[in-house]
């Protein structure tokens, strides 16, 4: 049941941020091109599991992406808003598909898998 809730929550976050992105009338090409950018953080696993999990998790928590979006709204900087919304949408999409924050044990060992 908890997994389903997290998957649904991810769907809601993805849809809400995609809707917000559409309200701003930002480029959909930019959205699609950069939607998977946070996944570049997985290359940190090439160093070791500890560094990989740390960097990946920093890039896949809502905290930084939401703060970036808020800063963009506060200072009225469209590019910053766009970055924040795409980043939030990416995390929501990951959660929707069952990808979660990583443990140091293995790349596929996530907080969602342990539910």
mmCIF file of N, CA and C in Angstrom:
data_model
loop_
_atom_site.group_PDB
_atom_site.id
_atom_site.type_symbol
_atom_site.label_atom_id
_atom_site.label_comp_id
_atom_site.label_asym_id
_atom_site.label_seq_id
_atom_site.Cartn_x
_atom_site.Cartn_y
_atom_site.Cartn_z
ATOM 1 N N UNK A 1 0.817 -1.200 0.000
ATOM 2 C CA UNK A 1 0.000 0.000 0.000
ATOM 3 C C UNK A 1 0.864 1.269 0.000
ATOM 4 N N UNK A 2 1.941 1.275 0.815
ATOM 5 C CA UNK A 2 2.802 2.452 0.883
ATOM 6 C C UNK A 2 3.461 2.743 -0.457
ATOM 7 N N UNK A 3 3.860 1.677 -1.175
ATOM 8 C CA UNK A 3 4.470 1.869 -2.493
ATOM 9 C C UNK A 3 3.490 2.545 -3.440
ATOM 10 N N UNK A 4 2.259 2.093 -3.430
ATOM 11 C CA UNK A 4 1.244 2.682 -4.315
ATOM 12 C C UNK A 4 1.027 4.153 -4.001
ATOM 13 N N UNK A 5 1.035 4.479 -2.726
ATOM 14 C CA UNK A 5 0.865 5.883 -2.326
ATOM 15 C C UNK A 5 2.021 6.716 -2.864
ATOM 16 N N UNK A 6 3.254 6.223 -2.726
ATOM 17 C CA UNK A 6 4.413 6.960 -3.235
ATOM 18 C C UNK A 6 4.398 7.075 -4.754
ATOM 19 N N UNK A 7 3.956 6.036 -5.434
ATOM 20 C CA UNK A 7 3.844 6.092 -6.897
ATOM 21 C C UNK A 7 2.799 7.135 -7.301
ATOM 22 N N UNK A 8 1.663 7.118 -6.628
ATOM 23 C CA UNK A 8 0.598 8.077 -6.938
ATOM 24 C C UNK A 8 1.033 9.499 -6.596
ATOM 25 N N UNK A 9 1.717 9.648 -5.473
ATOM 26 C CA UNK A 9 2.243 10.958 -5.095
ATOM 27 C C UNK A 9 3.194 11.483 -6.175
ATOM 28 N N UNK A 10 4.049 10.626 -6.696
ATOM 29 C CA UNK A 10 4.949 11.012 -7.779
ATOM 30 C C UNK A 10 4.186 11.455 -9.010
ATOM 31 N N UNK A 11 3.124 10.739 -9.342
ATOM 32 C CA UNK A 11 2.281 11.113 -10.483
ATOM 33 C C UNK A 11 1.681 12.492 -10.278
ATOM 34 N N UNK A 12 1.158 12.743 -9.080
ATOM 35 C CA UNK A 12 0.548 14.043 -8.782
ATOM 36 C C UNK A 12 1.584 15.158 -8.878
ATOM 37 N N UNK A 13 2.768 14.943 -8.335
ATOM 38 C CA UNK A 13 3.831 15.950 -8.412
ATOM 39 C C UNK A 13 4.219 16.193 -9.869
ATOM 40 N N UNK A 14 4.379 15.121 -10.636
ATOM 41 C CA UNK A 14 4.737 15.263 -12.050
ATOM 42 C C UNK A 14 3.670 16.057 -12.803
ATOM 43 N N UNK A 15 2.410 15.712 -12.617
ATOM 44 C CA UNK A 15 1.329 16.412 -13.320
ATOM 45 C C UNK A 15 1.210 17.867 -12.870
ATOM 46 N N UNK A 16 1.349 18.114 -11.571
ATOM 47 C CA UNK A 16 1.231 19.486 -11.053
ATOM 48 C C UNK A 16 2.351 20.376 -11.584
ATOM 49 N N UNK A 17 3.573 19.870 -11.590
ATOM 50 C CA UNK A 17 4.678 20.700 -12.078
ATOM 51 C C UNK A 17 4.624 20.858 -13.594
ATOM 52 N N UNK A 18 4.172 19.839 -14.294
ATOM 53 C CA UNK A 18 4.002 19.956 -15.743
ATOM 54 C C UNK A 18 2.927 20.993 -16.058
ATOM 55 N N UNK A 19 1.866 20.998 -15.272
ATOM 56 C CA UNK A 19 0.812 22.000 -15.448
ATOM 57 C C UNK A 19 1.351 23.403 -15.165
ATOM 58 N N UNK A 20 2.096 23.547 -14.080
ATOM 59 C CA UNK A 20 2.691 24.856 -13.760
ATOM 60 C C UNK A 20 3.618 25.304 -14.885
ATOM 61 N N UNK A 21 4.385 24.379 -15.421
ATOM 62 C CA UNK A 21 5.285 24.673 -16.541
ATOM 63 C C UNK A 21 4.480 25.189 -17.735
ATOM 64 N N UNK A 22 3.335 24.577 -17.988
ATOM 65 C CA UNK A 22 2.499 25.002 -19.121
ATOM 66 C C UNK A 22 1.897 26.382 -18.893
ATOM 67 N N UNK A 23 1.580 26.706 -17.657
ATOM 68 C CA UNK A 23 1.033 28.037 -17.343
ATOM 69 C C UNK A 23 2.057 29.119 -17.675
ATOM 70 N N UNK A 24 3.316 28.843 -17.402
ATOM 71 C CA UNK A 24 4.376 29.803 -17.721
ATOM 72 C C UNK A 24 4.669 29.861 -19.224
ATOM 73 N N UNK A 25 4.114 28.925 -19.978
ATOM 74 C CA UNK A 25 4.306 28.858 -21.432
ATOM 75 C C UNK A 25 5.780 28.729 -21.823
ATOM 76 N N UNK A 26 6.503 27.927 -21.041
ATOM 77 C CA UNK A 26 7.890 27.646 -21.363
ATOM 78 C C UNK A 26 7.953 26.653 -22.523
ATOM 79 N N UNK A 27 9.126 26.517 -23.104
ATOM 80 C CA UNK A 27 9.346 25.630 -24.249
ATOM 81 C C UNK A 27 9.231 24.155 -23.842
ATOM 82 N N UNK A 28 8.406 23.418 -24.592
ATOM 83 C CA UNK A 28 8.274 21.985 -24.338
ATOM 84 C C UNK A 28 9.491 21.221 -24.838
ATOM 85 N N UNK A 29 10.165 21.769 -25.810
ATOM 86 C CA UNK A 29 11.397 21.129 -26.288
ATOM 87 C C UNK A 29 12.444 21.156 -25.179
ATOM 88 N N UNK A 30 12.582 22.308 -24.521
ATOM 89 C CA UNK A 30 13.528 22.414 -23.399
ATOM 90 C C UNK A 30 13.129 21.452 -22.284
ATOM 91 N N UNK A 31 11.837 21.360 -22.005
ATOM 92 C CA UNK A 31 11.338 20.451 -20.975
ATOM 93 C C UNK A 31 11.771 19.014 -21.278
ATOM 94 N N UNK A 32 11.529 18.577 -22.501
ATOM 95 C CA UNK A 32 11.861 17.199 -22.871
ATOM 96 C C UNK A 32 13.362 16.948 -22.906
ATOM 97 N N UNK A 33 14.111 17.932 -23.386
ATOM 98 C CA UNK A 33 15.565 17.773 -23.479
ATOM 99 C C UNK A 33 16.197 17.656 -22.094
ATOM 100 N N UNK A 34 15.720 18.447 -21.135
ATOM 101 C CA UNK A 34 16.362 18.493 -19.818
ATOM 102 C C UNK A 34 15.666 17.652 -18.748
ATOM 103 N N UNK A 35 14.579 16.979 -19.092
ATOM 104 C CA UNK A 35 13.835 16.207 -18.098
ATOM 105 C C UNK A 35 14.689 15.126 -17.430
ATOM 106 N N UNK A 36 15.589 14.529 -18.150
ATOM 107 C CA UNK A 36 16.412 13.453 -17.581
ATOM 108 C C UNK A 36 17.776 13.917 -17.077
ATOM 109 N N UNK A 37 18.028 15.216 -17.128
ATOM 110 C CA UNK A 37 19.324 15.757 -16.706
ATOM 111 C C UNK A 37 19.730 15.344 -15.285
ATOM 112 N N UNK A 38 18.820 15.353 -14.289
ATOM 113 C CA UNK A 38 19.252 14.942 -12.942
ATOM 114 C C UNK A 38 19.826 13.530 -12.883
ATOM 115 N N UNK A 39 19.485 12.696 -13.858
ATOM 116 C CA UNK A 39 20.020 11.332 -13.859
ATOM 117 C C UNK A 39 21.500 11.272 -14.210
ATOM 118 N N UNK A 40 22.058 12.373 -14.689
ATOM 119 C CA UNK A 40 23.505 12.404 -14.921
ATOM 120 C C UNK A 40 24.269 12.190 -13.615
ATOM 121 N N UNK A 41 23.593 12.453 -12.486
ATOM 122 C CA UNK A 41 24.229 12.261 -11.180
ATOM 123 C C UNK A 41 24.597 10.801 -10.930
ATOM 124 N N UNK A 42 24.008 9.883 -11.675
ATOM 125 C CA UNK A 42 24.340 8.464 -11.473
ATOM 126 C C UNK A 42 25.783 8.150 -11.869
ATOM 127 N N UNK A 43 26.393 9.028 -12.660
ATOM 128 C CA UNK A 43 27.793 8.806 -13.027
ATOM 129 C C UNK A 43 28.715 8.904 -11.817
ATOM 130 N N UNK A 44 28.240 9.505 -10.726
ATOM 131 C CA UNK A 44 29.036 9.575 -9.498
ATOM 132 C C UNK A 44 29.268 8.183 -8.918
ATOM 133 N N UNK A 45 28.437 7.221 -9.305
ATOM 134 C CA UNK A 45 28.660 5.838 -8.870
ATOM 135 C C UNK A 45 29.962 5.283 -9.431
ATOM 136 N N UNK A 46 30.493 5.915 -10.469
ATOM 137 C CA UNK A 46 31.785 5.504 -11.014
ATOM 138 C C UNK A 46 32.921 5.725 -10.037
ATOM 139 N N UNK A 47 32.726 6.627 -9.079
ATOM 140 C CA UNK A 47 33.743 6.879 -8.047
ATOM 141 C C UNK A 47 33.672 5.768 -7.005
ATOM 142 N N UNK A 48 32.522 5.643 -6.366
ATOM 143 C CA UNK A 48 32.227 4.536 -5.454
ATOM 144 C C UNK A 48 30.764 4.652 -5.027
ATOM 145 N N UNK A 49 30.258 3.631 -4.342
ATOM 146 C CA UNK A 49 28.841 3.616 -3.959
ATOM 147 C C UNK A 49 28.474 4.730 -2.988
ATOM 148 N N UNK A 50 29.373 5.044 -2.062
ATOM 149 C CA UNK A 50 29.076 6.092 -1.086
ATOM 150 C C UNK A 50 28.907 7.443 -1.780
ATOM 151 N N UNK A 51 29.871 7.816 -2.586
ATOM 152 C CA UNK A 51 29.799 9.093 -3.311
ATOM 153 C C UNK A 51 28.620 9.073 -4.273
ATOM 154 N N UNK A 52 28.431 7.964 -4.970
ATOM 155 C CA UNK A 52 27.332 7.849 -5.924
ATOM 156 C C UNK A 52 25.979 8.045 -5.277
ATOM 157 N N UNK A 53 25.742 7.350 -4.169
ATOM 158 C CA UNK A 53 24.456 7.472 -3.479
ATOM 159 C C UNK A 53 24.255 8.882 -2.942
ATOM 160 N N UNK A 54 25.307 9.479 -2.400
ATOM 161 C CA UNK A 54 25.204 10.833 -1.847
ATOM 162 C C UNK A 54 24.849 11.845 -2.928
ATOM 163 N N UNK A 55 25.593 11.844 -4.022
ATOM 164 C CA UNK A 55 25.345 12.797 -5.109
ATOM 165 C C UNK A 55 23.976 12.546 -5.736
ATOM 166 N N UNK A 56 23.662 11.290 -5.997
ATOM 167 C CA UNK A 56 22.370 10.951 -6.596
ATOM 168 C C UNK A 56 21.226 11.431 -5.706
ATOM 169 N N UNK A 57 21.316 11.168 -4.417
ATOM 170 C CA UNK A 57 20.245 11.554 -3.496
ATOM 171 C C UNK A 57 20.107 13.065 -3.370
ATOM 172 N N UNK A 58 21.220 13.784 -3.398
ATOM 173 C CA UNK A 58 21.154 15.249 -3.369
ATOM 174 C C UNK A 58 20.390 15.752 -4.590
ATOM 175 N N UNK A 59 20.619 15.130 -5.721
ATOM 176 C CA UNK A 59 19.960 15.552 -6.966
ATOM 177 C C UNK A 59 18.535 15.023 -7.095
ATOM 178 N N UNK A 60 18.122 14.139 -6.189
ATOM 179 C CA UNK A 60 16.798 13.539 -6.297
ATOM 180 C C UNK A 60 15.936 13.742 -5.050
ATOM 181 N N UNK A 61 16.219 14.802 -4.308
ATOM 182 C CA UNK A 61 15.320 15.194 -3.223
ATOM 183 C C UNK A 61 14.595 16.454 -3.657
ATOM 184 N N UNK A 62 13.389 16.604 -3.184
ATOM 185 C CA UNK A 62 12.593 17.771 -3.560
ATOM 186 C C UNK A 62 13.140 19.072 -2.979
ATOM 187 N N UNK A 63 13.918 19.001 -1.933
ATOM 188 C CA UNK A 63 14.354 20.199 -1.212
ATOM 189 C C UNK A 63 15.028 21.207 -2.140
ATOM 190 N N UNK A 64 16.073 20.804 -2.822
ATOM 191 C CA UNK A 64 16.843 21.741 -3.650
ATOM 192 C C UNK A 64 16.018 22.238 -4.829
ATOM 193 N N UNK A 65 15.315 21.335 -5.496
ATOM 194 C CA UNK A 65 14.545 21.732 -6.679
ATOM 195 C C UNK A 65 13.417 22.700 -6.329
ATOM 196 N N UNK A 66 12.756 22.480 -5.215
ATOM 197 C CA UNK A 66 11.677 23.390 -4.804
ATOM 198 C C UNK A 66 12.250 24.739 -4.401
ATOM 199 N N UNK A 67 13.363 24.744 -3.674
ATOM 200 C CA UNK A 67 14.002 26.016 -3.303
ATOM 201 C C UNK A 67 14.405 26.788 -4.557
ATOM 202 N N UNK A 68 14.942 26.100 -5.550
ATOM 203 C CA UNK A 68 15.316 26.770 -6.806
ATOM 204 C C UNK A 68 14.089 27.378 -7.475
ATOM 205 N N UNK A 69 13.001 26.627 -7.548
ATOM 206 C CA UNK A 69 11.775 27.154 -8.161
ATOM 207 C C UNK A 69 11.257 28.368 -7.389
ATOM 208 N N UNK A 70 11.287 28.310 -6.074
ATOM 209 C CA UNK A 70 10.823 29.434 -5.246
ATOM 210 C C UNK A 70 11.703 30.658 -5.463
ATOM 211 N N UNK A 71 13.008 30.461 -5.518
ATOM 212 C CA UNK A 71 13.927 31.580 -5.781
ATOM 213 C C UNK A 71 13.604 32.206 -7.137
ATOM 214 N N UNK A 72 13.366 31.373 -8.137
ATOM 215 C CA UNK A 72 13.009 31.881 -9.459
ATOM 216 C C UNK A 72 11.738 32.694 -9.450
ATOM 217 N N UNK A 73 10.729 32.216 -8.732
ATOM 218 C CA UNK A 73 9.459 32.952 -8.634
ATOM 219 C C UNK A 73 9.668 34.257 -7.880
ATOM 220 N N UNK A 74 10.383 34.193 -6.770
ATOM 221 C CA UNK A 74 10.596 35.385 -5.941
ATOM 222 C C UNK A 74 11.321 36.486 -6.713
ATOM 223 N N UNK A 75 12.372 36.100 -7.434
ATOM 224 C CA UNK A 75 13.161 37.088 -8.168
ATOM 225 C C UNK A 75 12.693 37.279 -9.614
ATOM 226 N N UNK A 76 11.623 36.565 -9.979
ATOM 227 C CA UNK A 76 11.038 36.674 -11.322
ATOM 228 C C UNK A 76 12.057 36.378 -12.425
ATOM 229 N N UNK A 77 12.751 35.260 -12.267
ATOM 230 C CA UNK A 77 13.744 34.829 -13.253
ATOM 231 C C UNK A 77 13.214 33.546 -13.908
ATOM 232 N N UNK A 78 12.712 33.682 -15.126
ATOM 233 C CA UNK A 78 12.072 32.559 -15.808
ATOM 234 C C UNK A 78 12.977 31.341 -15.963
ATOM 235 N N UNK A 79 14.229 31.551 -16.279
ATOM 236 C CA UNK A 79 15.144 30.421 -16.469
ATOM 237 C C UNK A 79 15.282 29.609 -15.186
ATOM 238 N N UNK A 80 15.342 30.289 -14.057
ATOM 239 C CA UNK A 80 15.471 29.598 -12.766
ATOM 240 C C UNK A 80 14.172 28.858 -12.436
ATOM 241 N N UNK A 81 13.037 29.479 -12.725
ATOM 242 C CA UNK A 81 11.745 28.806 -12.524
ATOM 243 C C UNK A 81 11.692 27.540 -13.380
ATOM 244 N N UNK A 82 12.102 27.669 -14.630
ATOM 245 C CA UNK A 82 12.087 26.543 -15.563
ATOM 246 C C UNK A 82 12.950 25.396 -15.043
ATOM 247 N N UNK A 83 14.145 25.707 -14.585
ATOM 248 C CA UNK A 83 15.049 24.680 -14.049
ATOM 249 C C UNK A 83 14.399 23.980 -12.857
ATOM 250 N N UNK A 84 13.852 24.759 -11.942
ATOM 251 C CA UNK A 84 13.209 24.187 -10.761
ATOM 252 C C UNK A 84 12.037 23.288 -11.115
ATOM 253 N N UNK A 85 11.182 23.740 -12.030
ATOM 254 C CA UNK A 85 10.007 22.950 -12.400
ATOM 255 C C UNK A 85 10.386 21.665 -13.130
ATOM 256 N N UNK A 86 11.342 21.746 -14.032
ATOM 257 C CA UNK A 86 11.779 20.536 -14.742
ATOM 258 C C UNK A 86 12.388 19.545 -13.754
ATOM 259 N N UNK A 87 13.162 20.060 -12.824
ATOM 260 C CA UNK A 87 13.808 19.205 -11.825
ATOM 261 C C UNK A 87 12.767 18.527 -10.938
ATOM 262 N N UNK A 88 11.783 19.297 -10.475
ATOM 263 C CA UNK A 88 10.707 18.730 -9.647
ATOM 264 C C UNK A 88 9.937 17.681 -10.441
ATOM 265 N N UNK A 89 9.632 17.988 -11.699
ATOM 266 C CA UNK A 89 8.908 17.037 -12.549
ATOM 267 C C UNK A 89 9.700 15.737 -12.696
ATOM 268 N N UNK A 90 11.000 15.857 -12.850
ATOM 269 C CA UNK A 90 11.846 14.665 -12.979
ATOM 270 C C UNK A 90 11.743 13.783 -11.732
ATOM 271 N N UNK A 91 11.838 14.400 -10.572
ATOM 272 C CA UNK A 91 11.774 13.624 -9.330
ATOM 273 C C UNK A 91 10.402 12.970 -9.195
ATOM 274 N N UNK A 92 9.345 13.720 -9.508
ATOM 275 C CA UNK A 92 7.999 13.151 -9.474
ATOM 276 C C UNK A 92 7.866 11.966 -10.420
ATOM 277 N N UNK A 93 8.426 12.110 -11.618
ATOM 278 C CA UNK A 93 8.383 11.032 -12.604
ATOM 279 C C UNK A 93 9.135 9.800 -12.080
ATOM 280 N N UNK A 94 10.294 10.023 -11.487
ATOM 281 C CA UNK A 94 11.052 8.911 -10.905
ATOM 282 C C UNK A 94 10.230 8.180 -9.851
ATOM 283 N N UNK A 95 9.616 8.923 -8.948
ATOM 284 C CA UNK A 95 8.816 8.302 -7.884
ATOM 285 C C UNK A 95 7.616 7.565 -8.483
ATOM 286 N N UNK A 96 7.016 8.147 -9.511
ATOM 287 C CA UNK A 96 5.870 7.528 -10.170
ATOM 288 C C UNK A 96 6.256 6.153 -10.725
ATOM 289 N N UNK A 97 7.459 6.035 -11.263
ATOM 290 C CA UNK A 97 7.920 4.771 -11.829
ATOM 291 C C UNK A 97 8.600 3.868 -10.802
ATOM 292 N N UNK A 98 8.660 4.316 -9.551
ATOM 293 C CA UNK A 98 9.197 3.477 -8.485
ATOM 294 C C UNK A 98 10.669 3.637 -8.190
ATOM 295 N N UNK A 99 11.289 4.672 -8.750
ATOM 296 C CA UNK A 99 12.700 4.926 -8.460
ATOM 297 C C UNK A 99 12.793 5.850 -7.261
ATOM 298 N N UNK A 100 13.592 5.463 -6.288
ATOM 299 C CA UNK A 100 13.681 6.247 -5.068
ATOM 300 C C UNK A 100 15.097 6.661 -4.739
ATOM 301 N N UNK A 101 15.249 7.169 -3.536
ATOM 302 C CA UNK A 101 16.566 7.549 -3.038
ATOM 303 C C UNK A 101 17.392 6.283 -2.826
ATOM 304 N N UNK A 102 18.675 6.393 -3.084
ATOM 305 C CA UNK A 102 19.547 5.218 -3.112
ATOM 306 C C UNK A 102 20.240 4.976 -1.775
ATOM 307 N N UNK A 103 20.465 3.708 -1.497
ATOM 308 C CA UNK A 103 21.321 3.298 -0.391
ATOM 309 C C UNK A 103 22.708 3.005 -0.952
ATOM 310 N N UNK A 104 23.696 3.023 -0.091
ATOM 311 C CA UNK A 104 25.077 2.786 -0.525
ATOM 312 C C UNK A 104 25.327 1.344 -0.953
ATOM 313 N N UNK A 105 24.446 0.447 -0.585
ATOM 314 C CA UNK A 105 24.661 -0.974 -0.864
ATOM 315 C C UNK A 105 24.661 -1.290 -2.353
ATOM 316 N N UNK A 106 23.722 -0.676 -3.099
ATOM 317 C CA UNK A 106 23.595 -0.970 -4.527
ATOM 318 C C UNK A 106 22.751 0.117 -5.180
ATOM 319 N N UNK A 107 23.021 0.385 -6.443
ATOM 320 C CA UNK A 107 22.271 1.412 -7.167
ATOM 321 C C UNK A 107 20.777 1.099 -7.198
ATOM 322 N N UNK A 108 20.428 -0.177 -7.263
ATOM 323 C CA UNK A 108 19.019 -0.567 -7.347
ATOM 324 C C UNK A 108 18.355 -0.689 -5.981
ATOM 325 N N UNK A 109 19.104 -0.484 -4.909
ATOM 326 C CA UNK A 109 18.569 -0.562 -3.547
ATOM 327 C C UNK A 109 18.062 0.820 -3.153
ATOM 328 N N UNK A 110 16.727 0.992 -3.194
ATOM 329 C CA UNK A 110 16.141 2.313 -2.941
ATOM 330 C C UNK A 110 15.174 2.279 -1.768
ATOM 331 N N UNK A 111 14.809 3.472 -1.313
ATOM 332 C CA UNK A 111 13.871 3.552 -0.197
ATOM 333 C C UNK A 111 12.498 3.004 -0.591
ATOM 334 N N UNK A 112 12.142 3.079 -1.842
ATOM 335 C CA UNK A 112 10.844 2.558 -2.286
ATOM 336 C C UNK A 112 10.887 1.031 -2.363
ATOM 337 N N UNK A 113 12.007 0.476 -2.776
ATOM 338 C CA UNK A 113 12.135 -0.984 -2.869
ATOM 339 C C UNK A 113 12.007 -1.639 -1.494
ATOM 340 N N UNK A 114 12.370 -0.917 -0.465
ATOM 341 C CA UNK A 114 12.347 -1.499 0.887
ATOM 342 C C UNK A 114 10.978 -1.422 1.553
ATOM 343 N N UNK A 115 10.011 -0.817 0.878
ATOM 344 C CA UNK A 115 8.662 -0.754 1.461
ATOM 345 C C UNK A 115 7.911 -2.046 1.235
#
